[in-house]
mmCIF file of C-alpha atoms and ligand atoms in Angstrom:
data_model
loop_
_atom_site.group_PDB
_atom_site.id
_atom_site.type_symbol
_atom_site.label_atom_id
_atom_site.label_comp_id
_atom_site.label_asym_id
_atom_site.label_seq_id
_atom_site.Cartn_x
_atom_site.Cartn_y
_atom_site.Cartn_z
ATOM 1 C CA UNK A 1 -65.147 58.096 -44.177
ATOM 2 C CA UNK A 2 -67.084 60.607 -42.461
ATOM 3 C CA UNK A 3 -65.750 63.559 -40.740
ATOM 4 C CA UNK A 4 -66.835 61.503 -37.084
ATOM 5 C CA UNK A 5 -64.260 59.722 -38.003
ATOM 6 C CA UNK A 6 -61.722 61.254 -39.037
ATOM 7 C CA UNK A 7 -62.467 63.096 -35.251
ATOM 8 C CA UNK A 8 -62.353 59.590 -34.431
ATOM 9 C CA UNK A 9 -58.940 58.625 -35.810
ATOM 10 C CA UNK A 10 -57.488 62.131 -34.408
ATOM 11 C CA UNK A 11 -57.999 61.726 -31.191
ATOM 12 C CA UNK A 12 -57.017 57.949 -31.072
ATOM 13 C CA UNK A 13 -53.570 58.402 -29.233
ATOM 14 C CA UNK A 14 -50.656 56.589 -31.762
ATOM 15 C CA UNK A 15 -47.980 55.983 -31.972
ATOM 16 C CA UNK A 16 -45.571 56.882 -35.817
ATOM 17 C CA UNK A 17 -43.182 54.545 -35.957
ATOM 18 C CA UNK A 18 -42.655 54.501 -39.540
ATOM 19 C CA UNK A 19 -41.425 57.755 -40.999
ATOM 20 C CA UNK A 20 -38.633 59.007 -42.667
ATOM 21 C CA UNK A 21 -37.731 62.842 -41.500
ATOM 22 C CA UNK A 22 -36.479 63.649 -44.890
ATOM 23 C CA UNK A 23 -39.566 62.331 -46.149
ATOM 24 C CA UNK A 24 -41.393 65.368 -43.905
ATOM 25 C CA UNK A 25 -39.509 68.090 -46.825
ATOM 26 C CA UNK A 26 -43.048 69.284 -48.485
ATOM 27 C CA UNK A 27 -42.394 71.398 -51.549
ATOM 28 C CA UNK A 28 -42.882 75.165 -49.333
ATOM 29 C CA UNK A 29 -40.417 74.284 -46.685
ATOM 30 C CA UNK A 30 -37.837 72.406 -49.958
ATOM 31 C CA UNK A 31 -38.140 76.081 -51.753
ATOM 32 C CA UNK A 32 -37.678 77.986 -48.290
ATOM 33 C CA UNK A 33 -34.580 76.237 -47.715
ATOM 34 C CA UNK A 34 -33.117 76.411 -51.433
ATOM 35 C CA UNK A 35 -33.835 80.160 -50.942
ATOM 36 C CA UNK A 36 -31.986 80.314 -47.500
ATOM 37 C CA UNK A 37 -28.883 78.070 -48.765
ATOM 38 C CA UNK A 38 -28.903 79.407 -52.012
ATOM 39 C CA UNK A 39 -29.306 76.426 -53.797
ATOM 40 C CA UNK A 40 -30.536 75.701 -57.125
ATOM 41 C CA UNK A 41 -32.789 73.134 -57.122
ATOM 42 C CA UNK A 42 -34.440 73.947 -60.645
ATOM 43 C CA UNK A 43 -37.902 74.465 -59.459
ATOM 44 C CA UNK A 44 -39.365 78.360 -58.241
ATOM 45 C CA UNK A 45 -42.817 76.976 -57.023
ATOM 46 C CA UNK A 46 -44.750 74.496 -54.725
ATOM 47 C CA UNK A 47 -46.269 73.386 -58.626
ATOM 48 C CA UNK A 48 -42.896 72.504 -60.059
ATOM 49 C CA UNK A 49 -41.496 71.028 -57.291
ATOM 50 C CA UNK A 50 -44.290 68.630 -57.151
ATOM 51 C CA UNK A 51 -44.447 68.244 -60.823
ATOM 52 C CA UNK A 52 -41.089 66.123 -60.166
ATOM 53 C CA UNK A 53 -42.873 63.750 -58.190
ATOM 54 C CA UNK A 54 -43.193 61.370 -61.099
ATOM 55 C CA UNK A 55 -42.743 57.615 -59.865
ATOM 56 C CA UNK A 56 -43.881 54.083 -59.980
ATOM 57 C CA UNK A 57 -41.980 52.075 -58.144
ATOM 58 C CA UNK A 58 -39.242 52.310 -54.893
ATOM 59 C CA UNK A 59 -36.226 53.154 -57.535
ATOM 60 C CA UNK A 60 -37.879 55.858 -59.216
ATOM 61 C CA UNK A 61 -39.300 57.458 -55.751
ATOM 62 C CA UNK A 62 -35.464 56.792 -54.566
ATOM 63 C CA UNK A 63 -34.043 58.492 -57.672
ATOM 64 C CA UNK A 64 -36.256 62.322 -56.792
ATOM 65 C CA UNK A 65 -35.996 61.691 -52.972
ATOM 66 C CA UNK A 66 -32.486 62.037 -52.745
ATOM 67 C CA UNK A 67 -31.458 65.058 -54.800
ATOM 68 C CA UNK A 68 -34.174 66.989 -52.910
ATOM 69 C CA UNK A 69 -32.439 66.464 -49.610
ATOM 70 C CA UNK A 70 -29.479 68.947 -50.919
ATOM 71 C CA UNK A 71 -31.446 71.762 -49.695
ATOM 72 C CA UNK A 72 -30.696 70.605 -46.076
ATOM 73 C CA UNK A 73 -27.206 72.328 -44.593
ATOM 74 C CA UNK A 74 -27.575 73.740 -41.559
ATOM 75 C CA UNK A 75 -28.281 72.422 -37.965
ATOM 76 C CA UNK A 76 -31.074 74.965 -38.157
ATOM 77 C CA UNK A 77 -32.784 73.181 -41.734
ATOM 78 C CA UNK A 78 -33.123 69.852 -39.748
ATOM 79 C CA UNK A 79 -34.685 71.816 -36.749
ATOM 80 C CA UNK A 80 -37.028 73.253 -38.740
ATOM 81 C CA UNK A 81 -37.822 70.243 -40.993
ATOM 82 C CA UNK A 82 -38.174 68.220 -37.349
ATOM 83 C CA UNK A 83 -40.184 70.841 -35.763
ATOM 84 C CA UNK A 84 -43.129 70.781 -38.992
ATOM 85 C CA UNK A 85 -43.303 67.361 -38.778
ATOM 86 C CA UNK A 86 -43.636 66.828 -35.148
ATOM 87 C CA UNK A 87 -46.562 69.673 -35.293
ATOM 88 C CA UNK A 88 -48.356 67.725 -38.068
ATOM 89 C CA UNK A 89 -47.670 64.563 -35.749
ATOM 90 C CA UNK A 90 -49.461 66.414 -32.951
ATOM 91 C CA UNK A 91 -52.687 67.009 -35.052
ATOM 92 C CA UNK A 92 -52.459 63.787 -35.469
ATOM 93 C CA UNK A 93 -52.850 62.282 -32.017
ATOM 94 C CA UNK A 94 -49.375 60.996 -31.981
ATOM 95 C CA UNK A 95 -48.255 60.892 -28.783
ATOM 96 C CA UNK A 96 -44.859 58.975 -29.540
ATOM 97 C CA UNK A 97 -43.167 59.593 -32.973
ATOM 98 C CA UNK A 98 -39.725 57.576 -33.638
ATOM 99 C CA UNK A 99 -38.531 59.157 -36.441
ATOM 100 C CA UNK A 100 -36.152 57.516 -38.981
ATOM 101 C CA UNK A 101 -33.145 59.621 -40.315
ATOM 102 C CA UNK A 102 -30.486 59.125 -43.209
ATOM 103 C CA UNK A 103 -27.144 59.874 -41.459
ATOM 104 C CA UNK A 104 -25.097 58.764 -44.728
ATOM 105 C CA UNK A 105 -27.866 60.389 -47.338
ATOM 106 C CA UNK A 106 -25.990 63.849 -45.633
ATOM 107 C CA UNK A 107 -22.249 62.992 -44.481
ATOM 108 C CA UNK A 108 -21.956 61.913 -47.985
ATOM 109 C CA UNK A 109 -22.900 65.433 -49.515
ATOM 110 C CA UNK A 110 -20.359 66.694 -46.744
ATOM 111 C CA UNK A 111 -22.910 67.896 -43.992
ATOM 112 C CA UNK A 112 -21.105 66.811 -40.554
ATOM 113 C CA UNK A 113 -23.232 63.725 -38.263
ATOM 114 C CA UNK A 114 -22.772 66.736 -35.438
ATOM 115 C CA UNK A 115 -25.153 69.242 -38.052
ATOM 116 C CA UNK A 116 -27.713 66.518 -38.300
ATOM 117 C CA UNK A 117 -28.148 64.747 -34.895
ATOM 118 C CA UNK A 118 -28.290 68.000 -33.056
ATOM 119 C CA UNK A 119 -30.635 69.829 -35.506
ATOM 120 C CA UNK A 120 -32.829 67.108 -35.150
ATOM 121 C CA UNK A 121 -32.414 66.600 -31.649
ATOM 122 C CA UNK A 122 -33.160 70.600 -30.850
ATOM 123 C CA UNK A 123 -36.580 69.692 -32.455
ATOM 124 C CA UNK A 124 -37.180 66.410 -30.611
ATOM 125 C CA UNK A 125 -36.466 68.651 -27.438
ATOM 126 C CA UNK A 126 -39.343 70.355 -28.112
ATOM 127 C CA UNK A 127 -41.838 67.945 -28.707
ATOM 128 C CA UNK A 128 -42.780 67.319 -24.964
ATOM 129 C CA UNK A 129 -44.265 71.019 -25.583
ATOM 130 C CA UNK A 130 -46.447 69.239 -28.464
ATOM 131 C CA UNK A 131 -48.012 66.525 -26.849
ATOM 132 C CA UNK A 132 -45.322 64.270 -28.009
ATOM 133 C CA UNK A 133 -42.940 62.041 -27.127
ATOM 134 C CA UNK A 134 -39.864 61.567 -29.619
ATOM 135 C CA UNK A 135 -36.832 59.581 -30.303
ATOM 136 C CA UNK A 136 -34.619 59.116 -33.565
ATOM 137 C CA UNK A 137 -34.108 55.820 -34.988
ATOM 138 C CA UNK A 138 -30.884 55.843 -37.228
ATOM 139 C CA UNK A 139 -31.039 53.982 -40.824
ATOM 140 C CA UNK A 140 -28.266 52.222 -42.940
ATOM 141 C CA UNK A 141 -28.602 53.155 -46.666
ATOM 142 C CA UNK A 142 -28.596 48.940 -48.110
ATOM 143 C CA UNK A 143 -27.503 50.619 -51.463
ATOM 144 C CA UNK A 144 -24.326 51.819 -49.643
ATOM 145 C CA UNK A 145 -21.577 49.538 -48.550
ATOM 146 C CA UNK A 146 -21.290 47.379 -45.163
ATOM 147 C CA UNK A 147 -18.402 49.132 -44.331
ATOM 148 C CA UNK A 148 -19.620 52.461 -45.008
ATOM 149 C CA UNK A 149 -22.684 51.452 -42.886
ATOM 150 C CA UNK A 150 -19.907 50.746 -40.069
ATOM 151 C CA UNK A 151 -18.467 54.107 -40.357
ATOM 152 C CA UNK A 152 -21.697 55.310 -39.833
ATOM 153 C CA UNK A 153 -22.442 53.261 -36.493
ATOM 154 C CA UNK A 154 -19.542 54.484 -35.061
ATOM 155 C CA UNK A 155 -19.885 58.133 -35.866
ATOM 156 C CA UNK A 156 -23.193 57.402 -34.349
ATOM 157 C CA UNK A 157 -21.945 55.884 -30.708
ATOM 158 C CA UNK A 158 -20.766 59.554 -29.184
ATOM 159 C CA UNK A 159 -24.389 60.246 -29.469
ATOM 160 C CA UNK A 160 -25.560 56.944 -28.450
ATOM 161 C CA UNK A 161 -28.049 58.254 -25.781
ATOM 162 C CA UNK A 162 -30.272 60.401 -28.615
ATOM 163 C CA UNK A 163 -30.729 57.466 -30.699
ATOM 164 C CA UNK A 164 -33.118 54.741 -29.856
ATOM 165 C CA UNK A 165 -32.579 51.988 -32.732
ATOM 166 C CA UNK A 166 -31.327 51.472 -35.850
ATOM 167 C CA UNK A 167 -32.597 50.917 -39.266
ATOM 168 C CA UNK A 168 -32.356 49.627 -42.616
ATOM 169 C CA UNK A 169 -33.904 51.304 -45.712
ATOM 170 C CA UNK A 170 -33.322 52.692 -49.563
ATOM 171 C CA UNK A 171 -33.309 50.074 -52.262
ATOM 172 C CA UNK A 172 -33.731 46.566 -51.374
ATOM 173 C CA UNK A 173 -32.900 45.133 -54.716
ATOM 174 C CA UNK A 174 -29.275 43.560 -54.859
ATOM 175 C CA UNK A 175 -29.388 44.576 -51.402
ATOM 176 C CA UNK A 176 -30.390 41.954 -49.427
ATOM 177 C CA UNK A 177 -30.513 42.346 -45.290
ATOM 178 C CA UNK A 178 -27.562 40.009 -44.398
ATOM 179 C CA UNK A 179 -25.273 42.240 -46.342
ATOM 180 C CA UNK A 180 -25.951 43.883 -42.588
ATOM 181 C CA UNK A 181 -25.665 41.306 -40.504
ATOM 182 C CA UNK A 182 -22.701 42.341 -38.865
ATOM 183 C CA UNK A 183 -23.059 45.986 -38.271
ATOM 184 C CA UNK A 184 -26.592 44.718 -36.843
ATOM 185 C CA UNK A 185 -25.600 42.936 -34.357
ATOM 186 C CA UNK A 186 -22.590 45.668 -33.918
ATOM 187 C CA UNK A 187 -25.602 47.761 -33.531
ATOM 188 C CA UNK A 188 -27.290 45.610 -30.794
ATOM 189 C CA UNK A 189 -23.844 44.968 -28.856
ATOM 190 C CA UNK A 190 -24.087 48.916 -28.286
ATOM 191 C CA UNK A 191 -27.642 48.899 -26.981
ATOM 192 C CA UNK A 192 -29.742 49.771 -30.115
ATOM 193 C CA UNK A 193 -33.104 48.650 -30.965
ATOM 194 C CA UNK A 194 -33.275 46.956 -34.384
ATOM 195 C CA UNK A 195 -35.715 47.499 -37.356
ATOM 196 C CA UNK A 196 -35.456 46.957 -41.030
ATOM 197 C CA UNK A 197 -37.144 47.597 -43.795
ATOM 198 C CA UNK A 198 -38.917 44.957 -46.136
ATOM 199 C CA UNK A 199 -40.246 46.976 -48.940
ATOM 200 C CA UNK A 200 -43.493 45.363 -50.838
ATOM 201 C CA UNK A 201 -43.222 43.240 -53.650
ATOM 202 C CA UNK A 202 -39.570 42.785 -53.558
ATOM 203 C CA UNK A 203 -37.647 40.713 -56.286
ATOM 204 C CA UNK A 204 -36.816 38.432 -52.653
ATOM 205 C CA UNK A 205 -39.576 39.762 -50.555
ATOM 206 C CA UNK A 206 -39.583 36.603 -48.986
ATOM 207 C CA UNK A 207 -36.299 35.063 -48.449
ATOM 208 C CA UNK A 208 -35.394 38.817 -47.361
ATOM 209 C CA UNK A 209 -38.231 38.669 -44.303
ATOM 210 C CA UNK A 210 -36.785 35.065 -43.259
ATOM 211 C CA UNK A 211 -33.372 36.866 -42.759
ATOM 212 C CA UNK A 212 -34.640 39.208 -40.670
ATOM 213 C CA UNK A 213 -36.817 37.456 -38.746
ATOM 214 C CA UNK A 214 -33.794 34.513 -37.922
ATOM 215 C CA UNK A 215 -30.464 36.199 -38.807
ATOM 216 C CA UNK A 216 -31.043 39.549 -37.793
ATOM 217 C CA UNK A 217 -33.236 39.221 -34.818
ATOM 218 C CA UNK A 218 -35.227 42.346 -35.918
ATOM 219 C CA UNK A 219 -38.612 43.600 -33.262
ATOM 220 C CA UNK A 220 -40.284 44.964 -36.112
ATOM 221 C CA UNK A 221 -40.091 44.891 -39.499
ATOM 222 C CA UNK A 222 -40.978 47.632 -41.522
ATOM 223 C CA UNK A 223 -43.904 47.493 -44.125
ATOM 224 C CA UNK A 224 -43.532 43.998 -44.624
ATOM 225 C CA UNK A 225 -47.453 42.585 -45.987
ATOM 226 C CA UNK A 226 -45.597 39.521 -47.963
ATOM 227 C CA UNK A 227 -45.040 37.837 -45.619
ATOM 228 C CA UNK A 228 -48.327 36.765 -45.586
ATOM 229 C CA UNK A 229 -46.668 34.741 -48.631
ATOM 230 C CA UNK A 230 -45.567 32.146 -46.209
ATOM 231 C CA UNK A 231 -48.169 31.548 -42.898
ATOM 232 C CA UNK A 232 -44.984 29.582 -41.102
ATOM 233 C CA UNK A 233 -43.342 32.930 -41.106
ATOM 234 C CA UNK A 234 -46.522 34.901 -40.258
ATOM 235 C CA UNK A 235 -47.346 32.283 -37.173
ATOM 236 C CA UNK A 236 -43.578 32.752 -35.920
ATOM 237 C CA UNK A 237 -43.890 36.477 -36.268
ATOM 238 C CA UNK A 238 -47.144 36.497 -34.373
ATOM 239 C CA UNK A 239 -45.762 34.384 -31.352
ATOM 240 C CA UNK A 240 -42.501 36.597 -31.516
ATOM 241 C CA UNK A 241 -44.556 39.826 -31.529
ATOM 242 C CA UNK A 242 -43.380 41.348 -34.237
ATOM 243 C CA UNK A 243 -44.336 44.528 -34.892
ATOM 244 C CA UNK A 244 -45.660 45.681 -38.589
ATOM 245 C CA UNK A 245 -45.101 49.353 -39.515
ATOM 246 C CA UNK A 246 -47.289 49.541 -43.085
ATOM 247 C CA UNK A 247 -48.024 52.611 -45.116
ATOM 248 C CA UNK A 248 -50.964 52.452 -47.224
ATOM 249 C CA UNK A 249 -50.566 55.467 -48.926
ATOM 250 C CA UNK A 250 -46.588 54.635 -50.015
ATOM 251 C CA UNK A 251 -47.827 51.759 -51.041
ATOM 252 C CA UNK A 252 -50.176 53.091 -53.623
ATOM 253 C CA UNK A 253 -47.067 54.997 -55.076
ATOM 254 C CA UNK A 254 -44.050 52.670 -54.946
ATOM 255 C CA UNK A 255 -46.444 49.506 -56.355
ATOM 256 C CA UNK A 256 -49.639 48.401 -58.111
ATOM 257 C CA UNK A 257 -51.812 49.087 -54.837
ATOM 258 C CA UNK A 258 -51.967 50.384 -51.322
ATOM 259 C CA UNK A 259 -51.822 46.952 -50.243
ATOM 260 C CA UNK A 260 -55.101 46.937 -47.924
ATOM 261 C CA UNK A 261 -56.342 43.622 -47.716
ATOM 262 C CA UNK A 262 -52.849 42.670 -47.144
ATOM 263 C CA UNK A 263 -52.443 45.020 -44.193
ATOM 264 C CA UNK A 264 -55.987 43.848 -42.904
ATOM 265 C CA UNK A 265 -55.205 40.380 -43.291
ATOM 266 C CA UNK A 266 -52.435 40.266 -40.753
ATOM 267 C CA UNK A 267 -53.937 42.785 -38.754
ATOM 268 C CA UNK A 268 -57.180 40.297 -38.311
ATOM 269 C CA UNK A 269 -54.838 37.053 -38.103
ATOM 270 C CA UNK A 270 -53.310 38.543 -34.637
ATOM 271 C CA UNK A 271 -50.512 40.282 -36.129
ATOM 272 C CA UNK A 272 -48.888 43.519 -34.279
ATOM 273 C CA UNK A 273 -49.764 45.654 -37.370
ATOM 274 C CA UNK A 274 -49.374 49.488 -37.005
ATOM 275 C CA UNK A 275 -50.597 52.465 -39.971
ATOM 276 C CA UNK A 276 -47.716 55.054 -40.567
ATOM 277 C CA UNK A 277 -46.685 57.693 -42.979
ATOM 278 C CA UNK A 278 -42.980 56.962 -44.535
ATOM 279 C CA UNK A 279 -42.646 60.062 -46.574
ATOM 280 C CA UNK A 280 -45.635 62.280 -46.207
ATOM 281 C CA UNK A 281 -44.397 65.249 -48.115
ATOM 282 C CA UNK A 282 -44.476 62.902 -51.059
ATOM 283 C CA UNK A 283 -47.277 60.305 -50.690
ATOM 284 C CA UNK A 284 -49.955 62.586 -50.105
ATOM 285 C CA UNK A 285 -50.296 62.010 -46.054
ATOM 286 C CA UNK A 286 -49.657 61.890 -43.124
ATOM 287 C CA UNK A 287 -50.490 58.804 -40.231
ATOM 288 C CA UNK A 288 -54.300 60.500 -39.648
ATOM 289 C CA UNK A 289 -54.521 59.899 -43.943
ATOM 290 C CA UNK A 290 -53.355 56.766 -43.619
ATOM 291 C CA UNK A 291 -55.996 55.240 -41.357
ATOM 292 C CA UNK A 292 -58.779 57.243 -43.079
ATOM 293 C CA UNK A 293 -57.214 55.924 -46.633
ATOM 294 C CA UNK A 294 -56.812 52.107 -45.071
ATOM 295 C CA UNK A 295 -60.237 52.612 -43.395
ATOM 296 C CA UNK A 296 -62.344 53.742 -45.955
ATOM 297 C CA UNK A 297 -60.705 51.077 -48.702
ATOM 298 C CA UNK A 298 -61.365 48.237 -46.330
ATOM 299 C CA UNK A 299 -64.327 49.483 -44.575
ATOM 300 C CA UNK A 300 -62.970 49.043 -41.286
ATOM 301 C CA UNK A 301 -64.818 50.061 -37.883
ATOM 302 C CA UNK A 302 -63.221 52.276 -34.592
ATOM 303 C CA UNK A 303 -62.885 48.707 -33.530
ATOM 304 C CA UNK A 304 -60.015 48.002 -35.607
ATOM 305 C CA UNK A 305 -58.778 51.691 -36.027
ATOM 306 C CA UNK A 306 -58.116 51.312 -32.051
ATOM 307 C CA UNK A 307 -56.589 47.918 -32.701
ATOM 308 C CA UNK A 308 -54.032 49.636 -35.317
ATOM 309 C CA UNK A 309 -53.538 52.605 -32.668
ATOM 310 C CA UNK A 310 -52.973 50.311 -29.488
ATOM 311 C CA UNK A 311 -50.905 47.976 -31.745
ATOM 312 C CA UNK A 312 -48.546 50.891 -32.340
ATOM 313 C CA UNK A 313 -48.348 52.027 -28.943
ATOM 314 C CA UNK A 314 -47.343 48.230 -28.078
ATOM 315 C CA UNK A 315 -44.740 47.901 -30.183
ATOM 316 C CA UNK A 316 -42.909 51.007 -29.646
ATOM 317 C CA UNK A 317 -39.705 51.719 -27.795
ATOM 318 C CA UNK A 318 -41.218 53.963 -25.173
ATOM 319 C CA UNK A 319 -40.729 53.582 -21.242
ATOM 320 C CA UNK A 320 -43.305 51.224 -20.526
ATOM 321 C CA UNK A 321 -44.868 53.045 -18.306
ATOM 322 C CA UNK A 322 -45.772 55.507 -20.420
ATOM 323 C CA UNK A 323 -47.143 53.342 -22.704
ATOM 324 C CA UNK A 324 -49.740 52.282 -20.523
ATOM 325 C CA UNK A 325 -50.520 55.208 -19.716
ATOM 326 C CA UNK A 326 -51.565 56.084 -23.390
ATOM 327 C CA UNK A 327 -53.383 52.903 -23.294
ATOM 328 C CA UNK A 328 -55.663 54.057 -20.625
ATOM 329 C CA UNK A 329 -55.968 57.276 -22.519
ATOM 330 C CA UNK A 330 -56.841 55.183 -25.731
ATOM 331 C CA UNK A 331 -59.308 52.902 -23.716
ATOM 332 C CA UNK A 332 -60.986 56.256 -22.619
ATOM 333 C CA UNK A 333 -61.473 57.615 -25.852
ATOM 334 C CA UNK A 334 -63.008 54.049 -27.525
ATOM 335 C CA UNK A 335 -65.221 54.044 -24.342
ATOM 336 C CA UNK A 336 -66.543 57.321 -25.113
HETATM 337 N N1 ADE B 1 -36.433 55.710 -47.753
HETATM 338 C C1 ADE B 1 -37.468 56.543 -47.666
HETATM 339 N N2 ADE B 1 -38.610 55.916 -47.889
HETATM 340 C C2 ADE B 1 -38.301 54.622 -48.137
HETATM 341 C C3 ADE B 1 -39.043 53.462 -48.429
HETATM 342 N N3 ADE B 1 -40.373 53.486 -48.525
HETATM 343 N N4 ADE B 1 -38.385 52.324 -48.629
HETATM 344 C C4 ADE B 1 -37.056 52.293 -48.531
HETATM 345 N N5 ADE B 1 -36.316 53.343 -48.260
HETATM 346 C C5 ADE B 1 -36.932 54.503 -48.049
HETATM 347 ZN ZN1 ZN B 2 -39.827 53.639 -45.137
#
């Protein structure tokens, strides 16, 4: 990729639809934090803390992800861990970030709903400032109980207003997406959007993307490549307009490969496929990376890096409006 490029990929305006904010915790900011909460995490420095980052699949990721997050107490933590990301968004050219968080990943270590939702929304109050336009999308933990994911949509609903959809993510395996059903379409009865995750290479990749697709009623599925598994399901996504939020780089980390020719593939069979970063503190980058890493694997041209750009502006929840808006702006930058 050559450093045109990457110019080129910067200023494409984008949208991030795909990332998790505790995923945004890089090693200076995790030791910061300890310091400030006085929390011993076991590691002094930015080299041991990413010496832990040993993994090779989404349970072993899952297993280091979580006890990190035990740094984060205070309203102010999840300002500040908001604010960095939606600066490195901004370098980016992402003009629209929704931004996944863990509600139950904190009220289950004891830290009130209230102490996340409003540090995070303090941020997102600033991101006009940035360039950027941002909204919270809340997710379910599937390794956690319907009920508890209940509880958790109705702590949610006094806050209703700062949260544009909801989510499903951790561990997929035993953990299937109509486990959910009900709280989804709880979820949807209040107004929410609805996304879920389906992870690659999942012991029911398939079966799991049918569910969402006809018992959930998702509008985009999160990474979600095997589908390509089963061209009924990729032909009803396509006339559905789905939307496809894929992260090359995770992929690299939580399976064999980054999943490329996969991500191409849809992309060039009509598919609303979009490049994001899930947890760029640990997967080496953020959404400019990805497009440069999915780019330079698959040799693809500003043609297609546009396509995955307008494809994410397309698909995300912003006034529409606005969205065309950055599609002018995106037309202007291809044209020039
Ligand atoms: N939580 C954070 N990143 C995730 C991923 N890639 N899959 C499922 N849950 C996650
Ligand atoms: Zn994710």
């Amino acid at each position: 990729m050559s450093s045109i490029d990457r110019e080129f990929i910067d200023a494409l305006p984008k949208a991030e639809l795909h990332v998790h904010i505790e995923g945004t915790l890089e090693p200076e900011l995790k030791l910061e934090l300890a310091r400030r909460n006085g929390v011993d995490i076991g590691q002094s420095t930015v080299e041991e803390v990413r010496a832990t980052y040993a993994f090779t699949d989404l349970t072993s990721f899952l297993a280091v992800y979580y006890p990190a997050m035990e740094v984060l107490v205070t309203e102010q933590d999840f300002h500040d861990l908001a604010l960095g990301y939606l600066r490195r968004a901004a370098a980016d050219g992402v003009v629209r970030a929704e931004i996944f968080f863990d509600p139950q990943a904190h009220t289950s270590r004891g830290v009130p709903f209230a102490t996340v939702i409003d540090g995070l929304w303090s941020a997102i109050q600033e991101a006009p400032s940035l360039g950027v336009d941002a909204a919270l999308i809340m997710c379910f933990l599937r390794d956690h109980s319907a009920e508890s994911a209940r509880e958790t949509l109705e702590a949610s609903l006094p806050y209703r207003e700062k949260i544009v959809g909801v989510g499903l993510d951790s561990d997929e395996r035993g953990n299937p997406p109509e486990k959910f059903a009900e709280v989804f379409a709880a979820a949807q009865e209040a107004g929410y959007r609805l996304t879920m995750h389906c992870d690659v290479d999942q012991e029911q990749s398939i079966a799991n993307i049918a569910t969402v697709l006809h018992t959930i009623g998702v509008e985009r599925i999160d990474h979600g490549t095997n589908i390509l598994e089963d061209p009924a399901l990729v032909a009803e996504a396509m006339q559905r307009g789905i939307g496809f939020t894929c992260c090359p780089l995770s992929n690299s980390f939580v399976s064999d490969q980054m999943k490329g020719e996969e991500i191409t593939a849809l992309l060039r069979q009509g598919a609303k496929v979009s490049l994001a970063s899930d947890d760029p503190a640990y997967f080496g980058g953020y959404v400019g990376d990805n497009y440069a890493a999915l780019a330079a694997a698959q040799q693809l041209g500003r043609e297609e890096l546009a396509l995955l750009a307008r494809n994410s502006l397309e698909i995300s929840w912003a006034d529409q409006a606005q969205v065309a808006r950055w599609l002018e702006q995106l037309d202007a930058v291809v044209a020039s």
